[in-house]
Short mmCIF file of C-alpha atoms in Angstrom, two decimals:
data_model
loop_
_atom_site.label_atom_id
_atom_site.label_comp_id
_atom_site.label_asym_id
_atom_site.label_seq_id
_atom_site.Cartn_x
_atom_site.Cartn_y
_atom_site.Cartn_z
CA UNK A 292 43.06 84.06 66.91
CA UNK A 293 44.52 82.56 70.52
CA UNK A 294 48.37 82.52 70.25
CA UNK A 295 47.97 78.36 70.77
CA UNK A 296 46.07 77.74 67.97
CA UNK A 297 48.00 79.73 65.68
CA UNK A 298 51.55 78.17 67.06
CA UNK A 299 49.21 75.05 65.87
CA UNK A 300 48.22 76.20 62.87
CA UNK A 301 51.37 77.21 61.58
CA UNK A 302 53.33 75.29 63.48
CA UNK A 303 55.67 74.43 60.27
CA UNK A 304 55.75 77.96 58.84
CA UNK A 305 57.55 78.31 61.99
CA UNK A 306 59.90 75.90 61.92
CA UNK A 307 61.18 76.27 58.78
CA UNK A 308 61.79 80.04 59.76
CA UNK A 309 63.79 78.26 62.75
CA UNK A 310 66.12 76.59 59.94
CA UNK A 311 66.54 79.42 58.19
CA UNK A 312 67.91 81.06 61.05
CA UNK A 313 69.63 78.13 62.52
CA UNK A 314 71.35 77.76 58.68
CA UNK A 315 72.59 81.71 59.38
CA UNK A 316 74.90 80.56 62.89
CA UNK A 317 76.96 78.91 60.56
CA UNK A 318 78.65 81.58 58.05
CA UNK A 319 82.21 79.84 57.87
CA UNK A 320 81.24 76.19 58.69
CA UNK A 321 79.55 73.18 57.42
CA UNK A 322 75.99 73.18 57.90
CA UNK A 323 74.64 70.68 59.99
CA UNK A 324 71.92 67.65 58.79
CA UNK A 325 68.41 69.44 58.26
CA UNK A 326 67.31 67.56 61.57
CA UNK A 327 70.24 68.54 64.22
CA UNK A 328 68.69 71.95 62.78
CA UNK A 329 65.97 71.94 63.73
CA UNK A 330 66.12 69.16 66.50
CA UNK A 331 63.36 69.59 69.02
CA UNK A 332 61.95 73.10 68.23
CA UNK A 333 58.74 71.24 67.41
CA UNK A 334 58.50 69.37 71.00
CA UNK A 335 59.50 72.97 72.61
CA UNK A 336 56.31 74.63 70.46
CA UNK A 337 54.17 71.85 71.47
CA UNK A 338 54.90 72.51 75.24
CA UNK A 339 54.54 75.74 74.94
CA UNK A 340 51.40 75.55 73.52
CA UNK A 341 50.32 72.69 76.01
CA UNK A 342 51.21 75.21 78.97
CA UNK A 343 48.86 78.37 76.90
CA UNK A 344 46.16 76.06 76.69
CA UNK A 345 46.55 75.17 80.47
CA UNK A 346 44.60 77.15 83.35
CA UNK A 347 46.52 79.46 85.76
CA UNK A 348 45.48 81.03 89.13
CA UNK A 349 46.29 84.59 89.91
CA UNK A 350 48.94 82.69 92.78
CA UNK A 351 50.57 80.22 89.96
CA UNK A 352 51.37 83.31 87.26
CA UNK A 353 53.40 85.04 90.17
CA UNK A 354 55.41 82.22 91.34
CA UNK A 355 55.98 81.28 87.65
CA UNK A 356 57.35 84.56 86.92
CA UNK A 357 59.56 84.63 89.13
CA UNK A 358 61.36 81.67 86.87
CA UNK A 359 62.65 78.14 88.93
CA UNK A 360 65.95 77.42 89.99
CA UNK A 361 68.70 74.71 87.97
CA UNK A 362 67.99 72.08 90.55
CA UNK A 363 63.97 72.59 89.83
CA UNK A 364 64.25 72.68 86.21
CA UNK A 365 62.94 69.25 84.37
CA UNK A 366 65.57 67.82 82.69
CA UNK A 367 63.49 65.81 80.76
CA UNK A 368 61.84 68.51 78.89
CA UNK A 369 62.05 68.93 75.17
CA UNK A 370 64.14 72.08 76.04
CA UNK A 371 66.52 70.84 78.22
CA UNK A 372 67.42 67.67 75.91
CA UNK A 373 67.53 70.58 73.10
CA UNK A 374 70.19 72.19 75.35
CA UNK A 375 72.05 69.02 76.27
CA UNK A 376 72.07 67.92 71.96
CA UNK A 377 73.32 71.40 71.04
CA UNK A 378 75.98 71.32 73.19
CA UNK A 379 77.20 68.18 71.90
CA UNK A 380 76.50 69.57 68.81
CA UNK A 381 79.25 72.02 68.58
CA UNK A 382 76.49 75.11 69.15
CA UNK A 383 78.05 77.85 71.10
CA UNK A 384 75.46 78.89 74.17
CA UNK A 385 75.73 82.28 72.58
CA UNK A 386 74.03 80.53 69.37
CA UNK A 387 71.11 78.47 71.61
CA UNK A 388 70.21 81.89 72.94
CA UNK A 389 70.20 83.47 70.06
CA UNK A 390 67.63 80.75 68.34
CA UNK A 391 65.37 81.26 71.39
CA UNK A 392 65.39 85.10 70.31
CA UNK A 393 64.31 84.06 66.89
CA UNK A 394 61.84 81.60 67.72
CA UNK A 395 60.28 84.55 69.89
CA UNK A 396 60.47 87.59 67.10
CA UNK A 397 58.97 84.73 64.71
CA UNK A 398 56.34 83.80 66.41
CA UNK A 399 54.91 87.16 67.25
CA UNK A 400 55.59 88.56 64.16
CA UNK A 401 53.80 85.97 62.25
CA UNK A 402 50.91 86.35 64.69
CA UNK A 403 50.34 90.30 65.00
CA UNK A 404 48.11 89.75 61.73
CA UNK A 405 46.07 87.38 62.97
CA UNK A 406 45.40 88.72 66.74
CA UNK A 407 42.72 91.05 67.91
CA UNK A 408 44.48 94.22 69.37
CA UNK A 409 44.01 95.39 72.86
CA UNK A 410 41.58 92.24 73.85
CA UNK A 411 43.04 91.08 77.30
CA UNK A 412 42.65 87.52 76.00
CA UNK A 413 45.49 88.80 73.78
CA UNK A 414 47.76 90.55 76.40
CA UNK A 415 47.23 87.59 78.20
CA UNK A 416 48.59 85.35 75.94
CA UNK A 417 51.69 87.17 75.13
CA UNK A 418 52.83 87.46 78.61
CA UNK A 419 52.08 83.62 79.02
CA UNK A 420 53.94 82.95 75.92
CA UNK A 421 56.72 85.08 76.85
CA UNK A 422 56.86 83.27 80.26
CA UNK A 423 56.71 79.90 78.60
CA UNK A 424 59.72 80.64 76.27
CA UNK A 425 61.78 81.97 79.14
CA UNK A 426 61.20 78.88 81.15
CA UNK A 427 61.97 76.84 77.90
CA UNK A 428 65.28 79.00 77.38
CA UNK A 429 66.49 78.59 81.22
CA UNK A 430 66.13 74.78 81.04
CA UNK A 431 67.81 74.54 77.82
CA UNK A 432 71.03 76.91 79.20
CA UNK A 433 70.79 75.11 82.54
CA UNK A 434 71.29 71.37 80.58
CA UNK A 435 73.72 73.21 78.41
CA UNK A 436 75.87 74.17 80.87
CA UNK A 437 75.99 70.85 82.89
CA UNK A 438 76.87 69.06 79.93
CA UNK A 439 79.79 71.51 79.23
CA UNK A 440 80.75 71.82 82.68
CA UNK A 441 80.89 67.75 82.38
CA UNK A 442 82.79 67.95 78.81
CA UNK A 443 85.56 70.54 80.73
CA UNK A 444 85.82 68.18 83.60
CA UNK A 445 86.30 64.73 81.82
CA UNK A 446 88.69 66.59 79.62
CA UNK A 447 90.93 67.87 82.28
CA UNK A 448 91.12 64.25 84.07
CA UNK A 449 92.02 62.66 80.88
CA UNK A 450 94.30 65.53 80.03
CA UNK A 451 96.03 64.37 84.13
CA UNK A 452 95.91 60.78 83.83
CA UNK A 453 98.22 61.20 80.45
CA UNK A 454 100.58 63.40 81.58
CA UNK A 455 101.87 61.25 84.61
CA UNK A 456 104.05 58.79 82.52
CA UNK A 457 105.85 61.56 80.66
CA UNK A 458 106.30 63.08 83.80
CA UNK A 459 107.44 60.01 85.45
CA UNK A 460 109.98 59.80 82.75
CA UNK A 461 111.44 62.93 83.17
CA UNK A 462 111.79 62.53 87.35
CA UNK A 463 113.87 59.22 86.38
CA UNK A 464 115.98 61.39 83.55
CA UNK A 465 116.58 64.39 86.28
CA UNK A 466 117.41 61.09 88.75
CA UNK A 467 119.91 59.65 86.29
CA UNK A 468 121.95 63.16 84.95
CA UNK A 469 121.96 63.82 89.06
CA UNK A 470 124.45 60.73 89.39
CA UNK A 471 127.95 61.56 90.72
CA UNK A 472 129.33 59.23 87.89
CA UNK A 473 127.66 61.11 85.11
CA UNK A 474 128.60 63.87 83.03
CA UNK A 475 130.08 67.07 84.21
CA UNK A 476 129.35 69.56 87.27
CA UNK A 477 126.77 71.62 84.45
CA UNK A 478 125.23 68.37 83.84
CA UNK A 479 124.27 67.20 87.22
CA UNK A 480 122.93 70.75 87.85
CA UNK A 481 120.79 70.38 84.95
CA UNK A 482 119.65 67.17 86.47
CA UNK A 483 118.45 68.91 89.44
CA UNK A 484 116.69 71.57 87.32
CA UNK A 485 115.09 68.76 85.43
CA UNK A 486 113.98 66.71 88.84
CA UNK A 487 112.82 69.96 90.73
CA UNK A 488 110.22 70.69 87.59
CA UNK A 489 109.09 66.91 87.19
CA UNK A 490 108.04 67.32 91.33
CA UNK A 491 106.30 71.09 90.77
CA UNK A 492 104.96 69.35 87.35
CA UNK A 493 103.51 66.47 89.09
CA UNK A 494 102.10 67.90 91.53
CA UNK A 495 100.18 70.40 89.68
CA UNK A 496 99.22 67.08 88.22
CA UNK A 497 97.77 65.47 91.00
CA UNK A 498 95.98 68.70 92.08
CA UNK A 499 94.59 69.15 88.65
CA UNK A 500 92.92 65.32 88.67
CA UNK A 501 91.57 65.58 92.60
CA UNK A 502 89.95 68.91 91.43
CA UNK A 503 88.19 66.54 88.27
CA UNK A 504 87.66 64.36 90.65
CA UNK A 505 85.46 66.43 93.02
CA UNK A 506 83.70 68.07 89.68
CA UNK A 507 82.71 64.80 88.51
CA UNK A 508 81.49 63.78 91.55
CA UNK A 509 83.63 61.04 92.58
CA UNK A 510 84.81 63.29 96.13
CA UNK A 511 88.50 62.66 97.41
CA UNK A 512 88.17 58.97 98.92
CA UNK A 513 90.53 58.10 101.73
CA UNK A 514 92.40 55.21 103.43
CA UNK A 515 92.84 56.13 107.14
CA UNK A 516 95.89 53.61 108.81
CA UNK A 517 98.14 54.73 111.85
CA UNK A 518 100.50 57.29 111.35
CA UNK A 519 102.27 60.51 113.33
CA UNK A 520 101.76 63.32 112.02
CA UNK A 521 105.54 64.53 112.41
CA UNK A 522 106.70 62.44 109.86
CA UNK A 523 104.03 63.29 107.37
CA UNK A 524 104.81 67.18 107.93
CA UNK A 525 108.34 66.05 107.32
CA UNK A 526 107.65 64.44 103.55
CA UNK A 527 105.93 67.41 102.69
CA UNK A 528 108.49 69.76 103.92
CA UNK A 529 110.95 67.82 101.59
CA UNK A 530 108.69 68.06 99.09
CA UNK A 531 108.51 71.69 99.01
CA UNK A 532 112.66 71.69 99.38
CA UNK A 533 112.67 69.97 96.31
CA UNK A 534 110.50 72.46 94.53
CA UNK A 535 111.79 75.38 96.02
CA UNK A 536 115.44 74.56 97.00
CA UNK A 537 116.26 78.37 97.46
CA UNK A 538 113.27 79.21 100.32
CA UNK A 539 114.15 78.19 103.62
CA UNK A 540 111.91 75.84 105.80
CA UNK A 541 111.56 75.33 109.58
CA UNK A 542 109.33 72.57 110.89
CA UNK A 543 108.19 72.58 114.78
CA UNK A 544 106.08 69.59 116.29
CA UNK A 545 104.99 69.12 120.22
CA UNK A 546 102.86 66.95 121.47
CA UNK A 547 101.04 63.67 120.63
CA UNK A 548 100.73 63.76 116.74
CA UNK A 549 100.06 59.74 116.36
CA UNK A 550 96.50 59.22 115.19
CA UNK A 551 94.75 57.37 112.14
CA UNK A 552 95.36 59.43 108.74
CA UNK A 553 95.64 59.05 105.38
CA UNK A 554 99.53 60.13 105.17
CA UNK A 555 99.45 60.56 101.26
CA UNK A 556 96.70 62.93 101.04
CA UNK A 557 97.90 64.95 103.98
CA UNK A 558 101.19 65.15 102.72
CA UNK A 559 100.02 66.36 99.44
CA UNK A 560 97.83 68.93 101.90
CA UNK A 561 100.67 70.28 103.50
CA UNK A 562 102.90 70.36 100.39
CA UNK A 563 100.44 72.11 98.99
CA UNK A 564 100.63 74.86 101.59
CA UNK A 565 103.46 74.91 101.73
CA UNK A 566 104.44 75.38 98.09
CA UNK A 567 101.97 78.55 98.04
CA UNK A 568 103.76 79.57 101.05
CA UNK A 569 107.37 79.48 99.64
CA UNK A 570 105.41 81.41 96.37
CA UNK A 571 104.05 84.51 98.27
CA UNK A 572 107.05 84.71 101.09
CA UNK A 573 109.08 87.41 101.95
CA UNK A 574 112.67 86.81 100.88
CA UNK A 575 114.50 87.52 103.97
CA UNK A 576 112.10 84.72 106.48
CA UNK A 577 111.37 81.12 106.31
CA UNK A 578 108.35 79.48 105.31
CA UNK A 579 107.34 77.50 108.85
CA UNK A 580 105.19 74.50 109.52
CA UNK A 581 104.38 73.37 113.25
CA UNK A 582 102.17 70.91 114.53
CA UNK A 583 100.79 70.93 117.77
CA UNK A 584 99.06 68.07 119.57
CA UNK A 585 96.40 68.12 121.60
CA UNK A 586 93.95 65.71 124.07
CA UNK A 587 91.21 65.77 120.91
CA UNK A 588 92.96 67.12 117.86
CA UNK A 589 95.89 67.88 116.15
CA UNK A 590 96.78 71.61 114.79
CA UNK A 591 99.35 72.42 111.73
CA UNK A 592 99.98 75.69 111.08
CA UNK A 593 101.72 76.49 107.55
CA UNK A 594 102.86 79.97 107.80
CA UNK A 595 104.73 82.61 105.57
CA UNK A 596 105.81 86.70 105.82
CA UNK A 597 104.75 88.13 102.44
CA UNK A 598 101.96 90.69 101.28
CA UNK A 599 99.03 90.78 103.31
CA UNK A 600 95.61 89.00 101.89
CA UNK A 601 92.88 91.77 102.32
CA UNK A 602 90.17 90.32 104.21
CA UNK A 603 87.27 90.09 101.27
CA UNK A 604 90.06 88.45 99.31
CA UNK A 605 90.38 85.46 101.85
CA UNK A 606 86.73 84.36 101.33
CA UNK A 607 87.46 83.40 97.43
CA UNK A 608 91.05 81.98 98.17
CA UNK A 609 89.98 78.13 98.40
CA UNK A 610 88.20 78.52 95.30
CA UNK A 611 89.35 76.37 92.42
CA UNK A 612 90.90 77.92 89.59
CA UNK A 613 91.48 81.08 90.97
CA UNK A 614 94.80 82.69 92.77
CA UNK A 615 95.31 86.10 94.57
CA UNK A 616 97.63 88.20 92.26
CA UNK A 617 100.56 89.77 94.22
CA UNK A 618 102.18 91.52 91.10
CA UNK A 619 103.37 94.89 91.41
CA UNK A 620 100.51 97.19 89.23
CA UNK A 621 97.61 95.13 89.82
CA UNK A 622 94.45 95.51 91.82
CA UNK A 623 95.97 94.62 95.93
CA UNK A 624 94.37 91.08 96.60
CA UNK A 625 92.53 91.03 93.14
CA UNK A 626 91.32 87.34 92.28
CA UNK A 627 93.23 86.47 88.87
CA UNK A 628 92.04 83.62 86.62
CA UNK A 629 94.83 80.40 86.52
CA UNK A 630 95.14 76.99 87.76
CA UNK A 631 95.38 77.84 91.30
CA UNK A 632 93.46 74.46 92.43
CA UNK A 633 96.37 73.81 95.28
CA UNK A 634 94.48 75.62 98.43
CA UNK A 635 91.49 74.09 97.08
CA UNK A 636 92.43 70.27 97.49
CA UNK A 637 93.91 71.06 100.05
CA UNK A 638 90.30 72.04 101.81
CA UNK A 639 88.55 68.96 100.20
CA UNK A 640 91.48 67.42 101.61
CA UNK A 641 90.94 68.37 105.20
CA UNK A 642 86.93 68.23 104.92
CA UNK A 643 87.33 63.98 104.02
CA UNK A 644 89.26 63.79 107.08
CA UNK A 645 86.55 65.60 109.16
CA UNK A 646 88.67 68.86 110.10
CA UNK A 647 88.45 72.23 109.57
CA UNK A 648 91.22 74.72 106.85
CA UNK A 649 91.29 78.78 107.68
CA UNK A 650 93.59 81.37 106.82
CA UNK A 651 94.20 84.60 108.64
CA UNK A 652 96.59 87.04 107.22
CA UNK A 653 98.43 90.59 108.52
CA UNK A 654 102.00 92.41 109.16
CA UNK A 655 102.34 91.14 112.46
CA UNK A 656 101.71 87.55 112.26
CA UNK A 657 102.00 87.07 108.69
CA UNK A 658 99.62 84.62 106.86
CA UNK A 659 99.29 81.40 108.21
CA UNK A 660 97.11 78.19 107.35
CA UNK A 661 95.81 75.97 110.30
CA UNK A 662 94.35 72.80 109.98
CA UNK A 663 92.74 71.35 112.60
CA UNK A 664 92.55 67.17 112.28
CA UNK A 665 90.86 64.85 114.97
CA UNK A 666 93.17 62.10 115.96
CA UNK A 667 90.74 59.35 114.76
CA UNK A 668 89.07 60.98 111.67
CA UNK A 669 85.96 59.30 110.61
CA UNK A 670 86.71 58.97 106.42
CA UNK A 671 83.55 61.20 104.94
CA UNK A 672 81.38 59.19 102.62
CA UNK A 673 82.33 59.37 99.11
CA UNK A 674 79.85 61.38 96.91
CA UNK A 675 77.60 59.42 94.51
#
């Protein structure tokens, strides 16, 4: 018997193997509504038998085998909506996979009776089926994992936008406990302690919603008025004083730094430098930021004396969420998972205002940042 008309044949001998099995991913839980079982396992059959029944060249088996990639995949197909339901469904993508499995041991288990061994009408249809069901599986883990991706996302913005009043309140408690006319010595010191972690706190903050941003597609938007670029280096100098009140800083500017910027994202920018600067440093040198003006651009260089960044390191280090580990014992340079989103924005940063971010590190010069800014950025249009 062909492998389509038995799927058709049989078609609910097979599903209610599927909720059988789908009833097993569930040892310690409630067990979900017969029909978020077995959701569209029917629809994915159907296809698959749709796509058996369908005639393939010699040309169209090879490039199907050699599977589509997530931006070809059809998001509308029963499989992918079965990834995007499970997913809100509280299914682990170790559980979708494993149903897929299932599906395929089931079906070619309940079909070895009823096939005619070593016909190539029968080989045939096994690798097609086999094809069709890893096709089916890839656009169900590719819808999956957008719709997780999204969940993570929307979670950490919401998680950002609600921790800025708290935070707020603290800066104005560490404000108040820093007045001359309050308390003792011990409390106005404790005022500063509590001011210096609202600023780090905030500003992991703000990092932590641009990077949502950027995942959910909104892109860093930016308001480009007149401005010199001294006094913006300036702010975030102070900023990074008030974070890091033991580190030295040393700011250097030459030149004509007036142009059109957005002064609140480029001060965030070069805080942001310059607080991983003052983290890395070398104890006995300040952390120095200098900014250079030229006929077409502007340069700022952030730059710190600390351990060396291996080269192969320095092509992952403006990747969000992860930070070069300089503890003693661990791998030299080795990528370590945390929130390390601050080099990051600060490259989306720079890219909205048409410029350029690199890094170059060694023992002679040290490792510096330079950003290199057009005078008259043109603001980059906002992803859709």
């Amino acid at each position: 018997m062909k492998l389509s008309t038995f799927i058709t044949t049989h078609l609910e001998q097979i599903l209610s193997e599927w909720d059988s099995f789908a009833r097993t991913l569930f040892p310690a839980l409630p067990v979900p509504q017969n029909y978020i079982l077995r959701d569209h396992a029917g629809e994915i059959l159907q296809a698959i038998v749709v796509d058996l029944d369908t005639h393939q060249t010699a040309a169209q088996q090879t490039e199907k085998s050699k599977g589509q990639t997530d931006d070809n995949v059809n998001k509308k197909s029963a499989a992918a909506i079965h990834g995007t339901l499970r997913q809100a469904s509280g299914f682990t993508l170790t559980q979708l996979v494993a149903e897929y499995r299932a599906l395929r041991a089931t079906v070619l288990r309940l079909w070895m009776p009823h096939l005619e061994l070593g016909t190539p009408e029968s080989a045939t249809d096994m690798m097609r089926f086999n094809e069709a069901m890893d096709q089916a599986l890839a656009e169900s883990v590719v819808t999956y994992s957008e719709n997780a991706d999204r969940t993570r996302d929307t979670f950490l913005a919401i998680l950002g936008h609600d921790l800025r009043s708290p935070l707020f309140t603290m800066k104005l408690a560490g404000s108040y406990l820093m007045r001359p006319a309050i308390g003792t010595e011990g409390t106005r010191e404790m005022g500063a302690r509590v001011a210096r972690s609202a600023a780090n706190m905030t500003a992991m903050v703000k990092d932590l919603l641009e990077y949502a941003r950027t995942q959910l597609g909104s892109g860093i938007p930016i308001t480009l008025r007149p401005k010199n670029m001294a006094s913006i280096c300036q702010a975030a100098l102070d900023d990074a004083q008030a974070g890091y009140p033991d580190c030295p800083f040393e700011l250097e500017t030459s030149g004509d730094l007036s142009g059109c910027f957005d002064s609140a994202r480029l001060q965030q920018l070069f805080s942001n430098l310059l607080n991983n600067a003052a983290q890395y440093r070398d104890d006995t040198r300040a952390v120095t930021i200098t900014a250079l003006g030229k006929t077409n651009s502007i340069t700022v260089q952030v730059c710190n004396h600390g351990p060396v960044i291996p080269a192969l390191s320095l092509q992952a280090i403006f990747d969000p969420l992860v930070q070069l580990s300089v503890e003693a014992g661990l791998q030299e340079g080795a990528p370590s998972s945390s929130l390390g989103l601050g080099l990051f924005i600060a490259r989306e940063i720079t890219t909205a205002h048409g410029g350029t971010l690199t890094v170059a590190s060694n023992e002679h010069s040290g490792t510096v940042f330079t950003v290199e800014l057009p005078h008259a950025p043109v603001a980059q249009p906002v992803k859709a």
